[in-house]
Amino acid sequence: MRLRTEKSNQLSASILFFIGSVLGLMLMVLPFFMEFKKHEITQELSNLISSFGSILFSTLGIASYLSHKSQKEFLNHTENMLESFFDDALESSVKYGFVGITDRLSFEDFLNECREGDKVYWLDTYAPGYVQWLSLLESKANNGVKFHFLVLNPQNKDLCNLRAKEIGGRYEEAFNEELKRFTIDLHNISMKIKGKGKLDIRLYDDLLANPFYINERKREKDYALSSFYLRAASGTHFPHLKWIDNGGDSFVRTLKQYYKWKWDESIEIDDYYIDSLKKTESLIKDV
C-alpha cells in the first residue's frame, strides 16, 4: 500500500513538472518565434516573457525536487511512527496477556471450553437468557468443573433499581425479578450436584466497574473475559476483552486477586435466604 502511494505521488509530480517545463520553455522561445513571424514586439516585453519562462522552468524544477524529498521524509516519518505504535501495542499485549476482542459473549461457548479440574470465577449482576445454558452448567459441574458465582444481592433494591435504570428498556421492570430467579436457580443446581465438581454462590452489595469471567484451567493457560457496565446489558450486548495468563504482570492474575478478595468480603447464602427470596417472588407474582 505504501509503495503504491509513493509511486502515485511520484507520477503526479512528474506530470506536473513536465507540463510546467513545457510551458516554461514555450515562454522562453516565444519572443524569438514572434520575431520570426514578423510580429512587432518591444525588447522589454521580449525580455519579460523570456525571463518569466526561465523563472517558471527553474521554480518547477526546484519544487519538484523538494516535493519528492518531502514526500519521502513524510512517508518515512509515518512508517516509523506506525512501527513504534505497533511495537508498543504488541509489547503491552504480551506483558498483560491481551489476545483479542469478542463481538458478543456466549456463555454456552465459555462453558463448553471448561474441562474436568477447571475452576471458574464468575462475577456479574446476573445473566439474561441463562435458562438456555443452565442444564449445560449443571452437566459441567457434575463432570468435575468447580464454579464460583458472585452475584448482585437481589434484596438490595436500591442497587438493583440503580443498575436497572442505567440499562433501561425492559430491564427497568424485569431486572430484579430475573436476578432473583437466577439466584434461586443457581442454588437449586448447587444442591443437586453429585459429581466431582461443585457450584458455590455468594452475593455482593455494590455496583461493579466491570464484569468478568475467569477459567482457571488445569491443563492449559488460564484465561478471562471482561467487559464494562454501561447503558446496556453487558452479557448480551457488549464486546468482551480476552486475556491469557502468560505470567508476570498478566491481567488475568490481577482479576483473580480481586475476585478472591471480593469472595471473602461477600455474603454467603443458605436455605433460609433462598426461602425468603422465593416468598418475595411469589408475592410479586400474585400482585
PDB file of C-alpha atoms in Angstrom:
ATOM      1  CA  MET A   1       0.000   0.000   0.000  1.00  0.00           C
ATOM      2  CA  ARG A   2       2.836   2.388   0.903  1.00  0.00           C
ATOM      3  CA  LEU A   3       4.671   1.638  -2.371  1.00  0.00           C
ATOM      4  CA  ARG A   4       1.507   2.290  -4.396  1.00  0.00           C
ATOM      5  CA  THR A   5       1.014   5.646  -2.683  1.00  0.00           C
ATOM      6  CA  GLU A   6       4.645   6.630  -3.212  1.00  0.00           C
ATOM      7  CA  LYS A   7       4.549   5.679  -6.911  1.00  0.00           C
ATOM      8  CA  SER A   8       1.269   7.582  -7.382  1.00  0.00           C
ATOM      9  CA  ASN A   9       2.753  10.705  -5.791  1.00  0.00           C
ATOM     10  CA  GLN A  10       5.875  10.450  -7.931  1.00  0.00           C
ATOM     11  CA  LEU A  11       3.774  10.072 -11.089  1.00  0.00           C
ATOM     12  CA  SER A  12       1.660  13.136 -10.218  1.00  0.00           C
ATOM     13  CA  ALA A  13       4.751  15.231  -9.512  1.00  0.00           C
ATOM     14  CA  SER A  14       6.384  14.094 -12.779  1.00  0.00           C
ATOM     15  CA  ILE A  15       3.309  15.035 -14.834  1.00  0.00           C
ATOM     16  CA  LEU A  16       3.098  18.479 -13.236  1.00  0.00           C
ATOM     17  CA  PHE A  17       6.826  19.018 -13.765  1.00  0.00           C
ATOM     18  CA  PHE A  18       6.537  18.003 -17.430  1.00  0.00           C
ATOM     19  CA  ILE A  19       3.603  20.356 -18.087  1.00  0.00           C
ATOM     20  CA  GLY A  20       5.282  23.223 -16.268  1.00  0.00           C
ATOM     21  CA  SER A  21       8.572  22.621 -18.073  1.00  0.00           C
ATOM     22  CA  VAL A  22       6.900  22.675 -21.498  1.00  0.00           C
ATOM     23  CA  LEU A  23       5.056  25.885 -20.589  1.00  0.00           C
ATOM     24  CA  GLY A  24       8.247  27.481 -19.316  1.00  0.00           C
ATOM     25  CA  LEU A  25      10.202  26.553 -22.454  1.00  0.00           C
ATOM     26  CA  MET A  26       7.390  27.876 -24.643  1.00  0.00           C
ATOM     27  CA  LEU A  27       7.522  31.223 -22.875  1.00  0.00           C
ATOM     28  CA  MET A  28      11.313  31.326 -23.194  1.00  0.00           C
ATOM     29  CA  VAL A  29      11.222  30.821 -27.007  1.00  0.00           C
ATOM     30  CA  LEU A  30       8.021  32.809 -27.626  1.00  0.00           C
ATOM     31  CA  PRO A  31       9.837  36.144 -28.274  1.00  0.00           C
ATOM     32  CA  PHE A  32      12.060  34.540 -30.932  1.00  0.00           C
ATOM     33  CA  PHE A  33       9.057  32.890 -32.565  1.00  0.00           C
ATOM     34  CA  MET A  34       7.186  36.186 -32.710  1.00  0.00           C
ATOM     35  CA  GLU A  35      10.184  37.925 -34.313  1.00  0.00           C
ATOM     36  CA  PHE A  36      10.441  35.081 -36.836  1.00  0.00           C
ATOM     37  CA  LYS A  37       6.777  35.614 -37.763  1.00  0.00           C
ATOM     38  CA  LYS A  38       7.439  39.355 -38.192  1.00  0.00           C
ATOM     39  CA  HIS A  39       5.244  40.295 -35.198  1.00  0.00           C
ATOM     40  CA  GLU A  40       6.240  43.560 -33.611  1.00  0.00           C
ATOM     41  CA  ILE A  41       7.411  43.150 -30.022  1.00  0.00           C
ATOM     42  CA  THR A  42       9.407  45.503 -27.873  1.00  0.00           C
ATOM     43  CA  GLN A  43      12.714  44.432 -26.409  1.00  0.00           C
ATOM     44  CA  GLU A  44      11.378  44.980 -22.881  1.00  0.00           C
ATOM     45  CA  LEU A  45       8.367  42.704 -23.453  1.00  0.00           C
ATOM     46  CA  SER A  46      10.606  40.126 -25.110  1.00  0.00           C
ATOM     47  CA  ASN A  47      12.933  40.098 -22.087  1.00  0.00           C
ATOM     48  CA  LEU A  48       9.977  39.952 -19.669  1.00  0.00           C
ATOM     49  CA  ILE A  49       8.373  36.937 -21.364  1.00  0.00           C
ATOM     50  CA  SER A  50      11.687  35.130 -21.668  1.00  0.00           C
ATOM     51  CA  SER A  51      12.586  35.831 -18.027  1.00  0.00           C
ATOM     52  CA  PHE A  52       9.195  34.645 -16.811  1.00  0.00           C
ATOM     53  CA  GLY A  53       9.610  31.393 -18.715  1.00  0.00           C
ATOM     54  CA  SER A  54      13.086  30.877 -17.249  1.00  0.00           C
ATOM     55  CA  ILE A  55      11.837  31.557 -13.695  1.00  0.00           C
ATOM     56  CA  LEU A  56       8.860  29.215 -14.141  1.00  0.00           C
ATOM     57  CA  PHE A  57      11.098  26.451 -15.501  1.00  0.00           C
ATOM     58  CA  SER A  58      13.610  26.817 -12.639  1.00  0.00           C
ATOM     59  CA  THR A  59      10.921  27.104  -9.932  1.00  0.00           C
ATOM     60  CA  LEU A  60       9.148  23.965 -11.072  1.00  0.00           C
ATOM     61  CA  GLY A  61      12.399  22.054 -11.126  1.00  0.00           C
ATOM     62  CA  ILE A  62      13.234  23.070  -7.557  1.00  0.00           C
ATOM     63  CA  ALA A  63       9.653  22.489  -6.379  1.00  0.00           C
ATOM     64  CA  SER A  64       9.600  19.022  -7.938  1.00  0.00           C
ATOM     65  CA  TYR A  65      12.829  18.076  -6.166  1.00  0.00           C
ATOM     66  CA  LEU A  66      11.659  19.424  -2.788  1.00  0.00           C
ATOM     67  CA  SER A  67       8.223  17.836  -3.207  1.00  0.00           C
ATOM     68  CA  HIS A  68       9.745  14.447  -3.892  1.00  0.00           C
ATOM     69  CA  LYS A  69      12.129  14.838  -0.963  1.00  0.00           C
ATOM     70  CA  SER A  70       9.384  15.968   1.468  1.00  0.00           C
ATOM     71  CA  GLN A  71       7.143  13.092   0.371  1.00  0.00           C
ATOM     72  CA  LYS A  72       9.886  10.604   1.138  1.00  0.00           C
ATOM     73  CA  GLU A  73      10.534  12.236   4.522  1.00  0.00           C
ATOM     74  CA  PHE A  74       6.820  12.246   5.341  1.00  0.00           C
ATOM     75  CA  LEU A  75       6.419   8.593   4.348  1.00  0.00           C
ATOM     76  CA  ASN A  76       9.495   7.599   6.349  1.00  0.00           C
ATOM     77  CA  HIS A  77       8.242   9.518   9.390  1.00  0.00           C
ATOM     78  CA  THR A  78       4.782   7.940   9.125  1.00  0.00           C
ATOM     79  CA  GLU A  79       6.262   4.475   8.725  1.00  0.00           C
ATOM     80  CA  ASN A  80       8.492   4.930  11.781  1.00  0.00           C
ATOM     81  CA  MET A  81       5.584   6.262  13.832  1.00  0.00           C
ATOM     82  CA  LEU A  82       3.342   3.306  12.931  1.00  0.00           C
ATOM     83  CA  GLU A  83       6.132   0.829  13.620  1.00  0.00           C
ATOM     84  CA  SER A  84       6.662   2.387  17.047  1.00  0.00           C
ATOM     85  CA  PHE A  85       2.933   2.321  17.790  1.00  0.00           C
ATOM     86  CA  PHE A  86       2.510  -1.331  16.853  1.00  0.00           C
ATOM     87  CA  ASP A  87       5.698  -2.319  18.676  1.00  0.00           C
ATOM     88  CA  ASP A  88       4.383  -0.669  21.870  1.00  0.00           C
ATOM     89  CA  ALA A  89       0.941  -2.243  21.415  1.00  0.00           C
ATOM     90  CA  LEU A  90       2.463  -5.683  20.872  1.00  0.00           C
ATOM     91  CA  GLU A  91       4.757  -5.302  23.865  1.00  0.00           C
ATOM     92  CA  SER A  92       1.812  -4.278  26.101  1.00  0.00           C
ATOM     93  CA  SER A  93      -0.334  -7.133  24.778  1.00  0.00           C
ATOM     94  CA  VAL A  94       2.369  -9.661  25.615  1.00  0.00           C
ATOM     95  CA  LYS A  95       3.009  -8.078  29.013  1.00  0.00           C
ATOM     96  CA  TYR A  96      -0.630  -8.061  30.163  1.00  0.00           C
ATOM     97  CA  GLY A  97      -1.841 -11.057  28.185  1.00  0.00           C
ATOM     98  CA  PHE A  98      -4.346  -9.303  25.922  1.00  0.00           C
ATOM     99  CA  VAL A  99      -5.220 -11.543  22.976  1.00  0.00           C
ATOM    100  CA  GLY A 100      -8.324 -10.088  21.315  1.00  0.00           C
ATOM    101  CA  ILE A 101     -11.937  -8.918  21.394  1.00  0.00           C
ATOM    102  CA  THR A 102     -15.121 -10.964  21.059  1.00  0.00           C
ATOM    103  CA  ASP A 103     -18.150  -9.275  19.488  1.00  0.00           C
ATOM    104  CA  ARG A 104     -20.619 -10.921  21.829  1.00  0.00           C
ATOM    105  CA  LEU A 105     -20.216 -13.115  24.877  1.00  0.00           C
ATOM    106  CA  SER A 106     -21.573 -16.641  24.553  1.00  0.00           C
ATOM    107  CA  PHE A 107     -21.802 -18.321  27.954  1.00  0.00           C
ATOM    108  CA  GLU A 108     -22.564 -21.572  26.188  1.00  0.00           C
ATOM    109  CA  ASP A 109     -19.240 -21.401  24.319  1.00  0.00           C
ATOM    110  CA  PHE A 110     -17.484 -20.390  27.533  1.00  0.00           C
ATOM    111  CA  LEU A 111     -18.939 -23.399  29.380  1.00  0.00           C
ATOM    112  CA  ASN A 112     -18.131 -25.776  26.524  1.00  0.00           C
ATOM    113  CA  GLU A 113     -14.446 -24.907  26.913  1.00  0.00           C
ATOM    114  CA  CYS A 114     -14.479 -25.937  30.594  1.00  0.00           C
ATOM    115  CA  ARG A 115     -12.915 -29.301  31.403  1.00  0.00           C
ATOM    116  CA  GLU A 116     -12.708 -31.545  34.450  1.00  0.00           C
ATOM    117  CA  GLY A 117     -10.491 -29.931  37.086  1.00  0.00           C
ATOM    118  CA  ASP A 118     -11.054 -26.368  35.834  1.00  0.00           C
ATOM    119  CA  LYS A 119     -12.187 -23.634  38.221  1.00  0.00           C
ATOM    120  CA  VAL A 120     -14.497 -20.878  37.016  1.00  0.00           C
ATOM    121  CA  TYR A 121     -14.743 -17.499  38.762  1.00  0.00           C
ATOM    122  CA  TRP A 122     -17.874 -15.671  37.603  1.00  0.00           C
ATOM    123  CA  LEU A 123     -18.536 -12.024  38.552  1.00  0.00           C
ATOM    124  CA  ASP A 124     -21.598 -10.202  37.220  1.00  0.00           C
ATOM    125  CA  THR A 125     -25.037  -8.967  38.320  1.00  0.00           C
ATOM    126  CA  TYR A 126     -26.795 -11.888  36.648  1.00  0.00           C
ATOM    127  CA  ALA A 127     -27.057 -13.375  33.133  1.00  0.00           C
ATOM    128  CA  PRO A 128     -30.085 -12.599  30.932  1.00  0.00           C
ATOM    129  CA  GLY A 129     -31.114 -15.686  28.960  1.00  0.00           C
ATOM    130  CA  TYR A 130     -29.318 -18.015  31.389  1.00  0.00           C
ATOM    131  CA  VAL A 131     -32.037 -20.695  31.073  1.00  0.00           C
ATOM    132  CA  GLN A 132     -30.548 -21.627  27.694  1.00  0.00           C
ATOM    133  CA  TRP A 133     -27.324 -22.895  29.284  1.00  0.00           C
ATOM    134  CA  LEU A 134     -28.495 -23.885  32.773  1.00  0.00           C
ATOM    135  CA  SER A 135     -28.522 -27.614  32.000  1.00  0.00           C
ATOM    136  CA  LEU A 136     -25.026 -27.346  30.496  1.00  0.00           C
ATOM    137  CA  LEU A 137     -23.831 -25.640  33.676  1.00  0.00           C
ATOM    138  CA  GLU A 138     -25.211 -28.493  35.777  1.00  0.00           C
ATOM    139  CA  SER A 139     -23.607 -31.066  33.482  1.00  0.00           C
ATOM    140  CA  LYS A 140     -20.204 -29.383  33.658  1.00  0.00           C
ATOM    141  CA  ALA A 141     -20.365 -29.189  37.465  1.00  0.00           C
ATOM    142  CA  ASN A 142     -21.237 -32.887  37.685  1.00  0.00           C
ATOM    143  CA  ASN A 143     -18.302 -33.654  35.385  1.00  0.00           C
ATOM    144  CA  GLY A 144     -15.701 -32.019  37.601  1.00  0.00           C
ATOM    145  CA  VAL A 145     -15.739 -28.256  36.964  1.00  0.00           C
ATOM    146  CA  LYS A 146     -15.783 -26.103  40.115  1.00  0.00           C
ATOM    147  CA  PHE A 147     -17.863 -22.943  39.750  1.00  0.00           C
ATOM    148  CA  HIS A 148     -17.799 -19.859  41.930  1.00  0.00           C
ATOM    149  CA  PHE A 149     -20.580 -17.343  41.251  1.00  0.00           C
ATOM    150  CA  LEU A 150     -20.566 -13.810  42.677  1.00  0.00           C
ATOM    151  CA  VAL A 151     -23.992 -12.290  42.068  1.00  0.00           C
ATOM    152  CA  LEU A 152     -25.561  -8.940  42.960  1.00  0.00           C
ATOM    153  CA  ASN A 153     -27.664  -9.232  46.120  1.00  0.00           C
ATOM    154  CA  PRO A 154     -31.310  -9.357  44.927  1.00  0.00           C
ATOM    155  CA  GLN A 155     -32.532  -7.995  48.246  1.00  0.00           C
ATOM    156  CA  ASN A 156     -30.575  -4.772  47.830  1.00  0.00           C
ATOM    157  CA  LYS A 157     -33.351  -2.987  45.958  1.00  0.00           C
ATOM    158  CA  ASP A 158     -31.558   0.368  45.755  1.00  0.00           C
ATOM    159  CA  LEU A 159     -28.618  -1.118  43.834  1.00  0.00           C
ATOM    160  CA  CYS A 160     -30.876  -3.289  41.683  1.00  0.00           C
ATOM    161  CA  ASN A 161     -33.019  -0.292  40.738  1.00  0.00           C
ATOM    162  CA  LEU A 162     -29.923   1.801  40.002  1.00  0.00           C
ATOM    163  CA  ARG A 163     -28.453  -0.754  37.614  1.00  0.00           C
ATOM    164  CA  ALA A 164     -31.866  -1.395  36.035  1.00  0.00           C
ATOM    165  CA  LYS A 165     -32.254   2.334  35.410  1.00  0.00           C
ATOM    166  CA  GLU A 166     -28.781   2.504  33.837  1.00  0.00           C
ATOM    167  CA  ILE A 167     -29.650  -0.226  31.337  1.00  0.00           C
ATOM    168  CA  GLY A 168     -33.202   0.987  30.752  1.00  0.00           C
ATOM    169  CA  GLY A 169     -35.763  -0.648  28.486  1.00  0.00           C
ATOM    170  CA  ARG A 170     -37.395  -3.832  29.707  1.00  0.00           C
ATOM    171  CA  TYR A 171     -34.793  -4.191  32.456  1.00  0.00           C
ATOM    172  CA  GLU A 172     -36.362  -1.387  34.488  1.00  0.00           C
ATOM    173  CA  GLU A 173     -39.213  -3.790  35.189  1.00  0.00           C
ATOM    174  CA  ALA A 174     -37.547  -7.187  34.804  1.00  0.00           C
ATOM    175  CA  PHE A 175     -34.077  -6.757  36.335  1.00  0.00           C
ATOM    176  CA  ASN A 176     -34.843  -7.509  39.971  1.00  0.00           C
ATOM    177  CA  GLU A 177     -37.186 -10.429  39.263  1.00  0.00           C
ATOM    178  CA  GLU A 178     -34.789 -12.057  36.799  1.00  0.00           C
ATOM    179  CA  LEU A 179     -31.941 -11.613  39.274  1.00  0.00           C
ATOM    180  CA  LYS A 180     -33.979 -13.361  41.981  1.00  0.00           C
ATOM    181  CA  ARG A 181     -34.819 -16.283  39.708  1.00  0.00           C
ATOM    182  CA  PHE A 182     -31.203 -16.543  38.583  1.00  0.00           C
ATOM    183  CA  THR A 183     -30.008 -16.745  42.199  1.00  0.00           C
ATOM    184  CA  ILE A 184     -32.666 -19.308  43.130  1.00  0.00           C
ATOM    185  CA  ASP A 185     -31.947 -21.477  40.080  1.00  0.00           C
ATOM    186  CA  LEU A 186     -28.195 -21.455  40.755  1.00  0.00           C
ATOM    187  CA  HIS A 187     -28.840 -22.506  44.349  1.00  0.00           C
ATOM    188  CA  ASN A 188     -31.144 -25.318  43.227  1.00  0.00           C
ATOM    189  CA  ILE A 189     -28.467 -26.644  40.881  1.00  0.00           C
ATOM    190  CA  SER A 190     -25.819 -26.445  43.602  1.00  0.00           C
ATOM    191  CA  MET A 191     -27.979 -28.709  45.776  1.00  0.00           C
ATOM    192  CA  LYS A 192     -28.322 -31.327  43.010  1.00  0.00           C
ATOM    193  CA  ILE A 193     -24.652 -31.774  42.064  1.00  0.00           C
ATOM    194  CA  LYS A 194     -23.446 -35.288  42.829  1.00  0.00           C
ATOM    195  CA  GLY A 195     -20.310 -35.420  40.709  1.00  0.00           C
ATOM    196  CA  LYS A 196     -16.717 -34.257  41.161  1.00  0.00           C
ATOM    197  CA  GLY A 197     -17.379 -30.558  40.728  1.00  0.00           C
ATOM    198  CA  LYS A 198     -19.375 -28.006  42.658  1.00  0.00           C
ATOM    199  CA  LEU A 199     -21.245 -24.722  42.374  1.00  0.00           C
ATOM    200  CA  ASP A 200     -20.833 -22.105  45.115  1.00  0.00           C
ATOM    201  CA  ILE A 201     -22.783 -18.841  45.170  1.00  0.00           C
ATOM    202  CA  ARG A 202     -22.175 -15.667  47.113  1.00  0.00           C
ATOM    203  CA  LEU A 203     -23.650 -12.162  46.931  1.00  0.00           C
ATOM    204  CA  TYR A 204     -22.111  -8.699  46.834  1.00  0.00           C
ATOM    205  CA  ASP A 205     -23.619  -5.358  47.823  1.00  0.00           C
ATOM    206  CA  ASP A 206     -22.138  -2.761  45.475  1.00  0.00           C
ATOM    207  CA  LEU A 207     -22.043  -1.871  41.803  1.00  0.00           C
ATOM    208  CA  LEU A 208     -19.026  -3.070  39.861  1.00  0.00           C
ATOM    209  CA  ALA A 209     -16.989  -1.272  37.239  1.00  0.00           C
ATOM    210  CA  ASN A 210     -16.794  -4.327  35.010  1.00  0.00           C
ATOM    211  CA  PRO A 211     -17.991  -7.927  34.906  1.00  0.00           C
ATOM    212  CA  PHE A 212     -15.517 -10.721  34.205  1.00  0.00           C
ATOM    213  CA  TYR A 213     -15.315 -14.485  33.966  1.00  0.00           C
ATOM    214  CA  ILE A 214     -12.150 -16.478  34.607  1.00  0.00           C
ATOM    215  CA  ASN A 215     -11.392 -20.061  33.648  1.00  0.00           C
ATOM    216  CA  GLU A 216      -8.541 -21.335  35.827  1.00  0.00           C
ATOM    217  CA  ARG A 217      -7.545 -24.308  33.721  1.00  0.00           C
ATOM    218  CA  LYS A 218      -5.818 -27.445  34.890  1.00  0.00           C
ATOM    219  CA  ARG A 219      -4.027 -28.356  31.668  1.00  0.00           C
ATOM    220  CA  GLU A 220      -3.723 -25.053  29.794  1.00  0.00           C
ATOM    221  CA  LYS A 221      -3.123 -21.372  30.492  1.00  0.00           C
ATOM    222  CA  ASP A 222      -5.818 -19.587  32.480  1.00  0.00           C
ATOM    223  CA  TYR A 223      -7.884 -17.093  30.541  1.00  0.00           C
ATOM    224  CA  ALA A 224     -10.522 -14.456  31.273  1.00  0.00           C
ATOM    225  CA  LEU A 225     -13.198 -12.411  29.522  1.00  0.00           C
ATOM    226  CA  SER A 226     -14.010  -8.919  30.774  1.00  0.00           C
ATOM    227  CA  SER A 227     -16.352  -6.109  29.762  1.00  0.00           C
ATOM    228  CA  PHE A 228     -17.837  -2.867  31.150  1.00  0.00           C
ATOM    229  CA  TYR A 229     -21.042  -1.732  32.825  1.00  0.00           C
ATOM    230  CA  LEU A 230     -22.538   0.976  30.644  1.00  0.00           C
ATOM    231  CA  ARG A 231     -26.044   1.584  29.331  1.00  0.00           C
ATOM    232  CA  ALA A 232     -26.635  -1.916  28.002  1.00  0.00           C
ATOM    233  CA  ALA A 233     -26.733  -5.467  29.308  1.00  0.00           C
ATOM    234  CA  SER A 234     -23.045  -6.313  29.136  1.00  0.00           C
ATOM    235  CA  GLY A 235     -23.571 -10.077  28.955  1.00  0.00           C
ATOM    236  CA  THR A 236     -25.641  -9.876  25.773  1.00  0.00           C
ATOM    237  CA  HIS A 237     -24.904  -6.576  24.013  1.00  0.00           C
ATOM    238  CA  PHE A 238     -21.258  -5.699  24.636  1.00  0.00           C
ATOM    239  CA  PRO A 239     -17.916  -6.848  23.226  1.00  0.00           C
ATOM    240  CA  HIS A 240     -15.584  -8.582  25.670  1.00  0.00           C
ATOM    241  CA  LEU A 241     -11.821  -8.434  26.004  1.00  0.00           C
ATOM    242  CA  LYS A 242      -9.987 -11.749  26.169  1.00  0.00           C
ATOM    243  CA  TRP A 243      -6.906 -12.214  28.368  1.00  0.00           C
ATOM    244  CA  ILE A 244      -4.429 -15.074  28.780  1.00  0.00           C
ATOM    245  CA  ASP A 245      -2.306 -15.664  31.870  1.00  0.00           C
ATOM    246  CA  ASN A 246       1.228 -15.636  30.492  1.00  0.00           C
ATOM    247  CA  GLY A 247       2.896 -14.892  33.824  1.00  0.00           C
ATOM    248  CA  GLY A 248       4.408 -11.732  35.281  1.00  0.00           C
ATOM    249  CA  ASP A 249       2.039  -8.756  35.112  1.00  0.00           C
ATOM    250  CA  SER A 250      -0.741 -10.714  33.403  1.00  0.00           C
ATOM    251  CA  PHE A 251      -4.123  -9.016  33.802  1.00  0.00           C
ATOM    252  CA  VAL A 252      -5.729 -12.405  34.499  1.00  0.00           C
ATOM    253  CA  ARG A 253      -3.748 -12.572  37.737  1.00  0.00           C
ATOM    254  CA  THR A 254      -4.948  -9.103  38.728  1.00  0.00           C
ATOM    255  CA  LEU A 255      -8.554 -10.163  38.128  1.00  0.00           C
ATOM    256  CA  LYS A 256      -8.073 -13.346  40.174  1.00  0.00           C
ATOM    257  CA  GLN A 257      -6.606 -11.408  43.089  1.00  0.00           C
ATOM    258  CA  TYR A 258      -9.562  -9.031  43.053  1.00  0.00           C
ATOM    259  CA  TYR A 259     -12.049 -11.908  42.797  1.00  0.00           C
ATOM    260  CA  LYS A 260     -10.605 -13.787  45.747  1.00  0.00           C
ATOM    261  CA  TRP A 261     -10.641 -10.628  47.878  1.00  0.00           C
ATOM    262  CA  LYS A 262     -14.258  -9.904  46.893  1.00  0.00           C
ATOM    263  CA  TRP A 263     -15.264 -13.501  47.554  1.00  0.00           C
ATOM    264  CA  ASP A 264     -14.005 -13.230  51.127  1.00  0.00           C
ATOM    265  CA  GLU A 265     -15.971  -9.968  51.577  1.00  0.00           C
ATOM    266  CA  SER A 266     -19.180 -11.316  50.067  1.00  0.00           C
ATOM    267  CA  ILE A 267     -22.392 -12.651  51.622  1.00  0.00           C
ATOM    268  CA  GLU A 268     -22.903 -16.379  51.990  1.00  0.00           C
ATOM    269  CA  ILE A 269     -26.378 -17.661  51.249  1.00  0.00           C
ATOM    270  CA  ASP A 270     -28.306 -20.526  52.815  1.00  0.00           C
ATOM    271  CA  ASP A 271     -31.713 -22.181  52.532  1.00  0.00           C
ATOM    272  CA  TYR A 272     -33.281 -19.520  54.739  1.00  0.00           C
ATOM    273  CA  TYR A 273     -32.109 -16.749  52.389  1.00  0.00           C
ATOM    274  CA  ILE A 274     -33.388 -18.629  49.332  1.00  0.00           C
ATOM    275  CA  ASP A 275     -36.767 -19.237  51.025  1.00  0.00           C
ATOM    276  CA  SER A 276     -37.086 -15.514  51.702  1.00  0.00           C
ATOM    277  CA  LEU A 277     -36.353 -14.799  48.011  1.00  0.00           C
ATOM    278  CA  LYS A 278     -38.978 -17.292  46.931  1.00  0.00           C
ATOM    279  CA  LYS A 279     -41.561 -15.652  49.186  1.00  0.00           C
ATOM    280  CA  THR A 280     -40.929 -12.172  47.781  1.00  0.00           C
ATOM    281  CA  GLU A 281     -41.015 -13.590  44.277  1.00  0.00           C
ATOM    282  CA  SER A 282     -44.380 -15.269  44.864  1.00  0.00           C
ATOM    283  CA  LEU A 283     -45.775 -12.107  46.444  1.00  0.00           C
ATOM    284  CA  ILE A 284     -44.823 -10.049  43.400  1.00  0.00           C
ATOM    285  CA  LYS A 285     -46.312 -12.631  41.025  1.00  0.00           C
ATOM    286  CA  ASP A 286     -49.603 -12.537  42.975  1.00  0.00           C
ATOM    287  CA  VAL A 287     -49.907  -8.760  42.648  1.00  0.00           C
TER     288      VAL A 287
END
